[in-house]
Structure formats: C-alpha cells, structure tokens
GROMACS .gro file of C-alpha atoms in nm:
model
  467
    1MET     CA    1   9.711   9.671   8.938
    2MET     CA    2   9.820  10.012   9.019
    3LYS     CA    3  10.175  10.033   8.893
    4ARG     CA    4  10.312  10.369   8.795
    5LYS     CA    5  10.493  10.331   8.467
    6VAL     CA    6  10.787  10.556   8.386
    7TRP     CA    7  10.819  10.600   8.011
    8ALA     CA    8  11.177  10.670   7.922
    9GLY     CA    9  11.460  10.506   7.733
   10ALA     CA   10  11.266  10.262   7.519
   11ILE     CA   11  11.041  10.523   7.360
   12THR     CA   12  11.277  10.822   7.368
   13GLY     CA   13  11.343  10.799   6.994
   14VAL     CA   14  10.974  10.799   6.912
   15LEU     CA   15  10.908  11.087   7.146
   16MET     CA   16  11.189  11.295   7.001
   17LEU     CA   17  11.053  11.221   6.656
   18SER     CA   18  10.715  11.346   6.768
   19LEU     CA   19  10.877  11.672   6.874
   20LEU     CA   20  11.063  11.715   6.547
   21SER     CA   21  10.756  11.637   6.341
   22GLY     CA   22  10.571  11.924   6.502
   23CYS     CA   23  10.310  11.733   6.696
   24GLY     CA   24  10.313  12.006   6.959
   25GLY     CA   25  10.134  12.324   6.866
   26SER     CA   26  10.120  12.548   7.167
   27ASN     CA   27  10.294  12.326   7.330
   28ASP     CA   28   7.639   9.685   8.030
   29LYS     CA   29   7.436   9.997   8.007
   30ALA     CA   30   7.377  10.236   8.293
   31GLU     CA   31   7.095  10.474   8.368
   32ASN     CA   32   7.175  10.842   8.375
   33ASN     CA   33   7.104  10.873   8.747
   34GLY     CA   34   6.992  11.230   8.800
   35SER     CA   35   7.237  11.364   8.545
   36LYS     CA   36   6.993  11.622   8.413
   37ASN     CA   37   7.124  11.854   8.681
   38ALA     CA   38   7.458  11.681   8.713
   39ALA     CA   39   7.679  11.891   8.488
   40PRO     CA   40   7.686  12.186   8.252
   41ASP     CA   41   7.476  12.090   7.952
   42ALA     CA   42   7.646  12.023   7.623
   43SER     CA   43   7.604  12.384   7.511
   44ALA     CA   44   7.747  12.545   7.823
   45SER     CA   45   8.115  12.542   7.737
   46THR     CA   46   8.201  12.698   7.402
   47ASN     CA   47   8.036  12.745   7.069
   48VAL     CA   48   8.122  12.481   6.811
   49ALA     CA   49   8.154  12.588   6.449
   50LYS     CA   50   7.833  12.543   6.251
   51GLU     CA   51   7.981  12.294   6.004
   52ASP     CA   52   7.987  11.933   6.114
   53VAL     CA   53   8.289  11.835   6.325
   54ASN     CA   54   8.437  11.487   6.362
   55LEU     CA   55   8.658  11.436   6.666
   56ARG     CA   56   8.908  11.152   6.694
   57LEU     CA   57   8.941  11.012   7.046
   58TYR     CA   58   9.257  10.811   7.118
   59THR     CA   59   9.211  10.569   7.406
   60TYR     CA   60   9.338  10.249   7.565
   61GLY     CA   61   8.994  10.188   7.717
   62THR     CA   62   8.807   9.884   7.586
   63GLU     CA   63   8.435   9.873   7.508
   64GLU     CA   64   8.383   9.630   7.796
   65ALA     CA   65   8.553   9.857   8.049
   66TYR     CA   66   8.433  10.193   7.915
   67ASN     CA   67   8.093  10.141   7.752
   68TRP     CA   68   8.205  10.363   7.461
   69LYS     CA   69   7.918  10.301   7.219
   70HIS     CA   70   7.651  10.410   7.467
   71THR     CA   71   7.864  10.700   7.599
   72LEU     CA   72   7.956  10.850   7.263
   73GLU     CA   73   7.600  10.815   7.134
   74ALA     CA   74   7.481  11.015   7.437
   75PHE     CA   75   7.731  11.294   7.367
   76GLU     CA   76   7.644  11.309   6.998
   77ALA     CA   77   7.271  11.322   7.078
   78ALA     CA   78   7.335  11.619   7.309
   79THR     CA   79   7.573  11.791   7.065
   80PRO     CA   80   7.427  11.809   6.715
   81GLY     CA   81   7.686  11.844   6.441
   82VAL     CA   82   7.965  11.679   6.639
   83THR     CA   83   8.061  11.313   6.603
   84VAL     CA   84   8.332  11.124   6.791
   85GLU     CA   85   8.542  10.859   6.620
   86LEU     CA   86   8.698  10.607   6.859
   87VAL     CA   87   9.061  10.519   6.790
   88GLN     CA   88   9.125  10.200   6.989
   89LEU     CA   89   9.496  10.181   7.077
   90SER     CA   90   9.480   9.838   7.244
   91GLU     CA   91   9.205   9.582   7.204
   92LYS     CA   92   9.294   9.431   7.541
   93GLY     CA   93   9.333   9.761   7.726
   94ASP     CA   94   9.711   9.730   7.755
   95THR     CA   95   9.829  10.079   7.849
   96GLN     CA   96  10.191  10.011   7.751
   97GLU     CA   97  10.090   9.903   7.401
   98ALA     CA   98   9.854  10.200   7.380
   99PHE     CA   99  10.123  10.452   7.474
  100LYS     CA  100  10.359  10.320   7.206
  101LYS     CA  101  10.089  10.347   6.938
  102LEU     CA  102   9.987  10.692   7.062
  103ASP     CA  103  10.344  10.817   7.031
  104LEU     CA  104  10.372  10.683   6.677
  105GLU     CA  105  10.045  10.851   6.582
  106ALA     CA  106  10.162  11.179   6.734
  107ALA     CA  107  10.475  11.163   6.520
  108SER     CA  108  10.262  11.120   6.206
  109SER     CA  109  10.023  11.352   6.027
  110ALA     CA  110   9.719  11.173   6.174
  111GLN     CA  111   9.428  11.383   6.299
  112MET     CA  112   9.425  11.382   6.679
  113ASP     CA  113   9.169  11.567   6.889
  114VAL     CA  114   9.121  11.400   7.228
  115LEU     CA  115   9.390  11.197   7.407
  116MET     CA  116   9.368  10.977   7.715
  117PHE     CA  117   9.667  10.909   7.942
  118SER     CA  118   9.651  10.632   8.201
  119ASP     CA  119   9.891  10.752   8.471
  120PRO     CA  120  10.071  11.063   8.601
  121ALA     CA  121  10.399  10.965   8.432
  122GLY     CA  122  10.239  10.923   8.090
  123TYR     CA  123  10.050  11.250   8.136
  124ALA     CA  124  10.349  11.455   8.256
  125GLN     CA  125  10.592  11.327   7.995
  126ARG     CA  126  10.360  11.386   7.700
  127VAL     CA  127  10.272  11.732   7.825
  128ALA     CA  128  10.646  11.805   7.833
  129LEU     CA  129  10.661  11.696   7.468
  130GLY     CA  130  10.388  11.940   7.368
  131MET     CA  131  10.126  11.678   7.284
  132ALA     CA  132   9.848  11.832   7.497
  133GLU     CA  133   9.687  12.175   7.470
  134PRO     CA  134   9.665  12.394   7.786
  135LEU     CA  135   9.300  12.411   7.891
  136ASP     CA  136   9.321  12.712   8.124
  137ASP     CA  137   9.148  12.959   7.888
  138PHE     CA  138   8.859  12.717   7.825
  139ILE     CA  139   8.828  12.650   8.198
  140ALA     CA  140   8.829  13.022   8.281
  141LYS     CA  141   8.552  13.076   8.024
  142ASP     CA  142   8.349  12.796   8.184
  143GLY     CA  143   8.405  12.953   8.526
  144PHE     CA  144   8.525  12.664   8.741
  145LYS     CA  145   8.842  12.554   8.916
  146VAL     CA  146   8.984  12.207   8.860
  147GLU     CA  147   9.081  12.165   9.224
  148GLU     CA  148   8.722  12.240   9.328
  149ASP     CA  149   8.528  12.062   9.053
  150TYR     CA  150   8.736  11.743   9.056
  151LYS     CA  151   8.886  11.516   9.321
  152VAL     CA  152   9.213  11.496   9.125
  153ASP     CA  153   9.409  11.817   9.069
  154THR     CA  154   9.569  11.785   8.724
  155HIS     CA  155   9.784  12.100   8.731
  156LEU     CA  156  10.137  12.064   8.595
  157ASP     CA  157  10.373  12.360   8.638
  158GLY     CA  158  10.076  12.585   8.706
  159LYS     CA  159   9.871  12.485   8.400
  160VAL     CA  160   9.596  12.232   8.331
  161TYR     CA  161   9.642  12.003   8.030
  162ALA     CA  162   9.381  11.737   8.110
  163LEU     CA  163   9.067  11.676   8.314
  164PRO     CA  164   9.031  11.355   8.518
  165GLY     CA  165   8.779  11.086   8.420
  166LYS     CA  166   8.738  10.782   8.642
  167PHE     CA  167   8.832  10.783   9.009
  168ASN     CA  168   8.988  10.475   9.167
  169PRO     CA  169   9.093  10.560   9.524
  170TRP     CA  170   9.258  10.314   9.757
  171TYR     CA  171   9.059  10.183  10.051
  172VAL     CA  172   9.060   9.905  10.310
  173LEU     CA  173   8.860   9.588  10.253
  174LEU     CA  174   8.758   9.410  10.573
  175ASN     CA  175   8.622   9.065  10.652
  176LYS     CA  176   8.299   9.165  10.827
  177ASN     CA  177   8.261   8.819  10.983
  178HIS     CA  178   8.601   8.858  11.148
  179LEU     CA  179   8.509   9.207  11.271
  180ASP     CA  180   8.188   9.076  11.428
  181GLU     CA  181   8.377   8.789  11.589
  182ALA     CA  182   8.622   9.037  11.747
  183GLY     CA  183   8.349   9.283  11.845
  184LEU     CA  184   8.487   9.556  11.616
  185ALA     CA  185   8.278   9.816  11.432
  186VAL     CA  186   8.331   9.902  11.064
  187PRO     CA  187   8.558  10.212  11.071
  188THR     CA  188   8.429  10.526  10.900
  189ASP     CA  189   8.724  10.752  10.989
  190TRP     CA  190   9.039  10.614  11.147
  191THR     CA  191   9.412  10.655  11.202
  192TRP     CA  192   9.705  10.425  11.129
  193ASP     CA  193   9.733  10.355  11.501
  194GLU     CA  194   9.372  10.237  11.501
  195PHE     CA  195   9.436  10.032  11.187
  196ALA     CA  196   9.730   9.862  11.362
  197ASP     CA  197   9.513   9.803  11.669
  198TYR     CA  198   9.242   9.640  11.455
  199ALA     CA  199   9.503   9.420  11.285
  200LYS     CA  200   9.633   9.304  11.621
  201LYS     CA  201   9.282   9.219  11.748
  202LEU     CA  202   9.194   9.037  11.425
  203THR     CA  203   9.506   8.817  11.428
  204LYS     CA  204   9.433   8.463  11.540
  205GLY     CA  205   9.609   8.126  11.567
  206GLU     CA  206   9.965   8.011  11.506
  207GLY     CA  207  10.175   7.834  11.247
  208ALA     CA  208  10.047   7.740  10.902
  209GLN     CA  209   9.685   7.803  11.004
  210LYS     CA  210   9.750   8.150  11.144
  211ARG     CA  211   9.509   8.422  11.035
  212TYR     CA  212   9.674   8.763  11.008
  213GLY     CA  213   9.507   9.096  11.073
  214THR     CA  214   9.632   9.240  10.745
  215TYR     CA  215   9.833   9.175  10.432
  216PHE     CA  216  10.060   9.435  10.268
  217HIS     CA  217  10.128   9.342   9.905
  218GLY     CA  218  10.440   9.554   9.866
  219PRO     CA  219  10.696   9.668   9.805
  220GLN     CA  220  10.814   9.414   9.550
  221ALA     CA  221  11.111   9.464   9.315
  222GLY     CA  222  11.054   9.839   9.299
  223GLY     CA  223  10.680   9.797   9.244
  224TRP     CA  224  10.378   9.836   9.473
  225MET     CA  225  10.565  10.120   9.643
  226GLU     CA  226  10.239  10.261   9.780
  227PHE     CA  227  10.302  10.032  10.075
  228LEU     CA  228  10.617  10.225  10.172
  229LYS     CA  229  10.441  10.564  10.162
  230LEU     CA  230  10.146  10.481  10.386
  231LYS     CA  231  10.189  10.784  10.612
  232MET     CA  232  10.291  11.014  10.326
  233GLU     CA  233  10.005  10.939  10.090
  234ASN     CA  234   9.735  11.101  10.299
  235GLN     CA  235   9.898  11.446  10.285
  236PRO     CA  236   9.756  11.717  10.054
  237GLN     CA  237  10.108  11.795   9.925
  238ASN     CA  238  10.438  11.607   9.893
  239ALA     CA  239  10.287  11.260   9.906
  240GLU     CA  240  10.573  11.109   9.702
  241PHE     CA  241  10.936  11.008   9.760
  242LEU     CA  242  11.041  11.300   9.540
  243LYS     CA  243  10.918  11.659   9.560
  244SER     CA  244  10.783  11.853   9.263
  245ASP     CA  245  11.127  12.015   9.215
  246GLY     CA  246  11.282  11.669   9.176
  247LEU     CA  247  11.459  11.672   9.512
  248SER     CA  248  11.432  11.395   9.770
  249ASN     CA  249  11.139  11.396  10.011
  250LEU     CA  250  11.279  11.119  10.230
  251ASP     CA  251  11.343  11.364  10.513
  252ASP     CA  252  10.966  11.379  10.561
  253PRO     CA  253  10.909  11.232  10.910
  254ASN     CA  254  10.620  11.030  10.769
  255PHE     CA  255  10.858  10.822  10.556
  256LYS     CA  256  11.036  10.704  10.869
  257ALA     CA  257  10.701  10.668  11.047
  258THR     CA  258  10.580  10.436  10.767
  259LEU     CA  259  10.889  10.216  10.810
  260GLU     CA  260  10.830  10.206  11.185
  261LEU     CA  261  10.465  10.109  11.134
  262ARG     CA  262  10.555   9.824  10.899
  263LEU     CA  263  10.829   9.700  11.131
  264ARG     CA  264  10.608   9.715  11.441
  265MET     CA  265  10.314   9.536  11.281
  266GLU     CA  266  10.524   9.253  11.141
  267LYS     CA  267  10.786   9.204  11.414
  268GLU     CA  268  10.620   9.315  11.739
  269ASP     CA  269  10.245   9.276  11.687
  270LYS     CA  270  10.295   8.989  11.439
  271SER     CA  271   9.969   9.106  11.281
  272SER     CA  272  10.081   9.142  10.919
  273VAL     CA  273  10.190   8.863  10.685
  274PRO     CA  274  10.573   8.841  10.698
  275TYR     CA  275  10.756   9.005  10.407
  276SER     CA  276  10.972   8.695  10.364
  277ASP     CA  277  10.656   8.487  10.303
  278ILE     CA  278  10.520   8.740  10.053
  279ILE     CA  279  10.837   8.725   9.846
  280SER     CA  280  10.936   8.360   9.881
  281GLN     CA  281  10.585   8.222   9.830
  282LYS     CA  282  10.484   8.484   9.572
  283LEU     CA  283  10.162   8.548   9.760
  284ALA     CA  284   9.865   8.708   9.584
  285TYR     CA  285   9.655   8.971   9.758
  286ARG     CA  286   9.323   8.837   9.626
  287THR     CA  287   9.399   8.490   9.761
  288GLN     CA  288   9.510   8.623  10.099
  289PHE     CA  289   9.185   8.814  10.146
  290PHE     CA  290   8.926   8.589   9.983
  291ASN     CA  291   9.076   8.271  10.137
  292GLU     CA  292   9.045   8.447  10.475
  293SER     CA  293   9.418   8.425  10.547
  294ALA     CA  294   9.412   8.800  10.623
  295SER     CA  295   9.122   9.001  10.766
  296MET     CA  296   9.205   9.340  10.612
  297LEU     CA  297   9.342   9.435  10.271
  298LEU     CA  298   9.465   9.780  10.172
  299ILE     CA  299   9.413   9.800   9.794
  300GLY     CA  300   9.278  10.010   9.506
  301SER     CA  301   8.907  10.034   9.425
  302TRP     CA  302   8.957   9.860   9.093
  303MET     CA  303   8.852   9.575   9.323
  304ASN     CA  304   8.491   9.704   9.312
  305THR     CA  305   8.421   9.461   9.028
  306GLU     CA  306   8.548   9.167   9.236
  307ILE     CA  307   8.457   9.228   9.600
  308GLY     CA  308   8.120   9.060   9.556
  309GLY     CA  309   8.300   8.744   9.446
  310THR     CA  310   8.369   8.600   9.101
  311ASP     CA  311   8.372   8.253   8.943
  312LYS     CA  312   8.750   8.249   8.983
  313VAL     CA  313   8.757   8.390   9.337
  314PRO     CA  314   8.432   8.312   9.525
  315LEU     CA  315   8.317   8.510   9.829
  316ASN     CA  316   8.219   8.312  10.138
  317PHE     CA  317   8.189   8.592  10.395
  318ASN     CA  318   8.055   8.946  10.429
  319VAL     CA  319   8.276   9.233  10.310
  320ALA     CA  320   8.298   9.582  10.463
  321VAL     CA  321   8.491   9.883  10.333
  322ALA     CA  322   8.676  10.155  10.525
  323PRO     CA  323   8.862  10.467  10.413
  324PHE     CA  324   9.240  10.492  10.384
  325PRO     CA  325   9.366  10.560  10.739
  326LYS     CA  326   9.517  10.896  10.831
  327ASN     CA  327   9.807  10.992  11.056
  328ASN     CA  328   9.625  11.195  11.321
  329ALA     CA  329   9.259  11.214  11.422
  330ALA     CA  330   9.249  11.588  11.336
  331ASP     CA  331   9.387  11.540  10.983
  332GLU     CA  332   9.174  11.584  10.672
  333THR     CA  333   8.971  11.273  10.596
  334GLY     CA  334   8.973  11.091  10.264
  335LEU     CA  335   9.316  11.165  10.118
  336THR     CA  336   9.441  10.848   9.952
  337PRO     CA  337   9.639  10.721   9.652
  338VAL     CA  338   9.423  10.750   9.340
  339THR     CA  339   9.439  10.630   8.980
  340THR     CA  340   9.247  10.816   8.710
  341ASP     CA  341   9.230  10.878   8.336
  342TYR     CA  342   9.381  11.206   8.216
  343VAL     CA  343   9.165  11.330   7.927
  344ALA     CA  344   9.335  11.596   7.714
  345VAL     CA  345   9.286  11.803   7.399
  346ALA     CA  346   9.555  11.726   7.143
  347ALA     CA  347   9.778  12.025   7.072
  348LYS     CA  348   9.765  11.943   6.699
  349SER     CA  349   9.383  11.934   6.691
  350LYS     CA  350   9.212  12.172   6.448
  351ASN     CA  351   8.892  12.141   6.652
  352LYS     CA  352   9.013  12.244   6.996
  353GLU     CA  353   8.690  12.406   7.114
  354ALA     CA  354   8.481  12.105   7.019
  355ALA     CA  355   8.744  11.871   7.166
  356TYR     CA  356   8.745  12.062   7.494
  357LYS     CA  357   8.365  12.054   7.498
  358PHE     CA  358   8.379  11.674   7.475
  359VAL     CA  359   8.650  11.649   7.744
  360ARG     CA  360   8.446  11.858   7.988
  361TRP     CA  361   8.125  11.665   7.916
  362TYR     CA  362   8.295  11.327   7.934
  363THR     CA  363   8.463  11.400   8.269
  364THR     CA  364   8.136  11.520   8.426
  365GLU     CA  365   7.797  11.403   8.300
  366GLY     CA  366   7.960  11.153   8.063
  367GLN     CA  367   8.106  10.957   8.353
  368ILE     CA  368   7.758  10.897   8.491
  369VAL     CA  369   7.623  10.806   8.146
  370GLN     CA  370   7.913  10.563   8.104
  371GLY     CA  371   7.824  10.393   8.432
  372LYS     CA  372   8.142  10.188   8.458
  373ASN     CA  373   8.349  10.378   8.712
  374ILE     CA  374   8.317  10.625   8.997
  375PRO     CA  375   8.376  10.976   8.852
  376ALA     CA  376   8.655  11.207   8.966
  377TRP     CA  377   8.400  11.487   8.932
  378SER     CA  378   8.335  11.620   9.282
  379LYS     CA  379   7.978  11.728   9.202
  380VAL     CA  380   7.861  11.368   9.164
  381THR     CA  381   7.608  11.283   9.434
  382SER     CA  382   7.605  10.987   9.671
  383GLU     CA  383   7.286  10.878   9.494
  384GLN     CA  384   7.461  10.872   9.157
  385VAL     CA  385   7.760  10.685   9.299
  386SER     CA  386   7.518  10.439   9.456
  387GLY     CA  387   7.358  10.375   9.116
  388ILE     CA  388   7.696  10.309   8.954
  389ILE     CA  389   7.795  10.076   9.239
  390ASP     CA  390   7.468   9.887   9.197
  391THR     CA  391   7.557   9.827   8.833
  392ILE     CA  392   7.914   9.720   8.916
  393LEU     CA  393   7.816   9.487   9.202
  394ALA     CA  394   7.541   9.333   8.991
  395GLY     CA  395   7.820   9.182   8.782
  396THR     CA  396   7.956   8.990   9.084
  397LYS     CA  397   7.834   8.658   9.225
  398ASN     CA  398   7.723   8.772   9.571
  399PRO     CA  399   7.660   9.149   9.577
  400GLU     CA  400   7.440   9.106   9.885
  401LYS     CA  401   7.749   9.017  10.091
  402VAL     CA  402   7.903   9.362  10.033
  403ASP     CA  403   7.828   9.651  10.270
  404LYS     CA  404   7.721   9.887   9.992
  405LYS     CA  405   7.669  10.190  10.216
  406ALA     CA  406   8.022  10.165  10.359
  407LEU     CA  407   8.159  10.130  10.005
  408VAL     CA  408   7.968  10.431   9.869
  409ASP     CA  409   8.048  10.649  10.172
  410THR     CA  410   8.418  10.565  10.141
  411LEU     CA  411   8.431  10.639   9.768
  412VAL     CA  412   8.243  10.968   9.801
  413ALA     CA  413   8.472  11.089  10.083
  414SER     CA  414   8.797  10.999   9.902
  415LYS     CA  415   9.019  11.249   9.722
  416ALA     CA  416   9.371  11.262   9.577
  417SER     CA  417   9.682  11.449   9.687
  418ALA     CA  418   9.835  11.699   9.445
  419ILE     CA  419  10.011  11.540   9.145
  420ILE     CA  420  10.388  11.536   9.156
  421PRO     CA  421  10.514  11.482   8.800
  422PRO     CA  422  10.725  11.164   8.808
  423ALA     CA  423  11.095  11.195   8.730
  424THR     CA  424  11.239  10.995   8.440
  425TYR     CA  425  11.460  10.816   8.697
  426GLN     CA  426  11.172  10.731   8.930
  427ALA     CA  427  11.217  10.355   8.877
  428GLU     CA  428  11.576  10.381   9.007
  429VAL     CA  429  11.450  10.566   9.316
  430TYR     CA  430  11.185  10.301   9.381
  431LYS     CA  431  11.438  10.019   9.344
  432ALA     CA  432  11.686  10.179   9.587
  433ILE     CA  433  11.422  10.244   9.855
  434ASN     CA  434  11.282   9.894   9.812
  435GLU     CA  435  11.628   9.740   9.863
  436GLU     CA  436  11.691   9.938  10.179
  437TYR     CA  437  11.349   9.845  10.317
  438GLU     CA  438  11.422   9.480  10.246
  439LYS     CA  439  11.743   9.498  10.451
  440MET     CA  440  11.546   9.646  10.741
  441ILE     CA  441  11.250   9.407  10.737
  442LEU     CA  442  11.481   9.105  10.708
  443GLY     CA  443  11.675   9.222  11.014
  444ASP     CA  444  11.998   9.343  10.853
  445GLN     CA  445  11.970   9.711  10.957
  446ASP     CA  446  11.763   9.936  11.185
  447VAL     CA  447  11.515  10.208  11.087
  448ASP     CA  448  11.756  10.502  11.120
  449THR     CA  449  12.017  10.330  10.904
  450THR     CA  450  11.748  10.248  10.649
  451VAL     CA  451  11.636  10.610  10.624
  452LYS     CA  452  11.999  10.733  10.603
  453ASN     CA  453  12.099  10.482  10.335
  454ALA     CA  454  11.784  10.545  10.132
  455GLN     CA  455  11.844  10.922  10.144
  456GLU     CA  456  12.206  10.885  10.034
  457ARG     CA  457  12.123  10.650   9.749
  458VAL     CA  458  11.835  10.863   9.623
  459ASP     CA  459  12.048  11.182   9.640
  460LYS     CA  460  12.312  11.009   9.426
  461ILE     CA  461  12.050  10.901   9.170
  462ILE     CA  462  11.917  11.257   9.151
  463ALA     CA  463  12.267  11.404   9.113
  464ALA     CA  464  12.363  11.152   8.843
  465ASN     CA  465  12.054  11.242   8.641
  466LYS     CA  466  12.106  11.617   8.666
  467LYS     CA  467  12.444  11.608   8.492
   0.00000   0.00000   0.00000
C-alpha cells in the first residue's frame, strides 16, 4: 500500500540523539537483459582505494522482494576489492520497524555506508538530520543530471542526497472483457474527462448486483489521499496539498476540480462506488476489481505481482492497463504518483567514493540485474522492462490474461512530479482535508464550502506549527 508515513513525535528523541552523537558529517533470478550497454560500467564513476573495502548496506528490503544475494554478487564481481555487507533492518520488510532500527544505528558508532529510505518523508527528515551525504560532486564528476537520468527527481533544497531505485508508478487497471462488451478501446493517453466517460459507459445494472465503472479506494481516515489529488498529481510541480515552502496549495484550481470530479462521478453519473459503502462496508480494492464489481481501478504498480491472479485472488477475465489520466489533452503524458527507494551514501561513511559507486551502479544496471522491479533509471529500454515484467508475471497464476504490451508501454511512459518534502504536520493536513471531503460527499456541504473550510483549517495547522 502506498501510504506516506510522517516520522515525527515518536522517534524525535532518537533522532535528536543521532544529531548529538555526530552521525551527520557534512551534513527468483533474472537475466541481465542487455545491460552490457545499460549503464556506466563499474569503473566509470570514481576510483576506489586499492585496499579492500567492505560496505555496509542498511535496508528494509527482504531477499524475496529484492534478490539481494544475486544482486550483490553481481556488483562484487564487477568491482574487485569491494564487498557489500547486507544489514537487514526488518525480516518482513516492515519499513516502520526498519526506520526505528536505522535511527538507533545512526545514533551509535556503527559503520554505515549505504542507506535506503522508503518514502519522501523518511528521506527528507533524515537528510535534515545530516544522515545522508550530498552526492552533487560525485554526480558532476560522472557527468549526468538526476532529473534527466532518472524518472524521480530526488533534489531537496537544491541538492541531491539519494538516487532512486525501483519505480512504482500509479496506473489504471481495466477489465478488458468489460471494455470489449462496451466497445471501448484500451486507452494509451487519456484525460480525466475521458476516464469519467469510460466509467459511465462501463457502469451496468442496479441494486446489490450493480457493476460500477470504477472504484476509488480513498480517502480514508487521512490515508489514501492520492484520491483527493487526482488532478494535481499529474503536474510537474506542486502536486501536493502543501508547497515546497510549507504553505497551502489548496488554492490550486485542480484541487477544486478533483472534488468536482469525485462528486460528479458518484452523485450524477453514479459510475463510482459510493463513499458511504467504501467506509461502512470496509471495501477492499482487490476484491472490488477481481470480483468484477468495478471495471476500472486506479492503483499503484505494486499490483504487477498480482494482476495475473494469485491463489488468494484468482483472475477470471482479461486485464488491460492504461496510464494515469491527465487534465487536458495537450498536457505532458505520464506524470503520476510514484513510490521509489531512496538510496543514499551515509554521511558518517569512511568509504564515500566506494559507497557512491555502489549507489550509482545499483540504481542503474543493478536494477536490471536484480530483476524484481521496474527501475527509476530513465535509460532502461522497453525491452529490458519487458524482460522484468515477464519474470514478475511468471509468478502469477494466469499471466496470459494480462495485456503485457499495454503494461510495459504504461510503465515506460510514466514519470514522477518533483518531490515536495513532507511537513512534520502533514498527517494533520491530510486528516483535515479528509474530514471536509467527507462532509461534501455525504451531502452536508457544497464544493465551494469544502474548499474554503479546507483552506482555513490547513492555514491554521500551518500557523500553529510555525510558532
């Protein structure tokens, strides 16, 4: 699930301790599909000292999800004299547990060389605490730009402290059988108006047996807030409720336009599952889609491992994939919410050049060697993505039912908006906006009142936290 976690309060003491203790210095197997010309070779970055170097990599990623043994062996084979020691922070891949252990390690005298952060909040907050080394000098020496070489721009306050690993963009899953029945083509580039039109045409029946055109899984209790930013998230900049300076972004016309879209689809078109049903019945998005209660599902591509069907959730129809819709036909295609891994060099590392060399390799060629996820590296080819998807779908029950070309094309075309470092009070902002939306969708206030109340509440939260 893509839930942005805001790390404050509970770990403040540990984080402060890490500051005081001086942790901040300057601050399963997959084929290597065509990777021989996929990235700079292991000697292209910087010269490692001649004596043997052992790097310690701190990660929440499990062996099952990240194929570490194979990946690290490949790096070591290409980089004589450098070994990588895996420090597993959570055996079950629990990012919350991993962050707590990482903070404790940072506050100790433990050797740390490479760090992985699982979300923008974790990345931004630990950069602010001086845990990650700026990579700008290394990057300049290698002669590339992050915003050109990767689909996720990891700049924070003008500097780069991590390179992105995996790339999980959001997309739209579609029931291809339902599309065929309605005479609708699989979209390759579409707008929200077209998405709403599809949903209306795919809606069928009445009462308990009604089939809805789409299912929106959020917002819920301040979570799944992606569903209240639909028309903001496909903008290159300012895709969040807050701007990079911490001020409210709720005056963006696309916030109001998102509310209007949700209201129209549920109340007028009656093409989306009612919010009251989602909350009262605690509906699950997998069930809604795979049980064919909804024809389209807007969700993250972590679903790649499931869209071909699993033992738990079988697939009884053909699945197509379409890109995240955009606001206007002339807008840039492919911008969508994205989750990634932020791979950083520890500020306290005594082997920064070797650590950077690993980070660069891992986030380029290493992602293809790993073969578990789509890379955020923009130089990856459609052929390489296709090979990774083959491996992923092979682990499902009915890979032949998935439109692989539509999936690959969508993933290759996707890219992220600029990161906006989350505020420590982001959870309060989410909760307030969620509550105002709930009043609107349940009929207690109109759209304009909802926008006004949300703006006022968010401005008060911001003011209270700036004192």
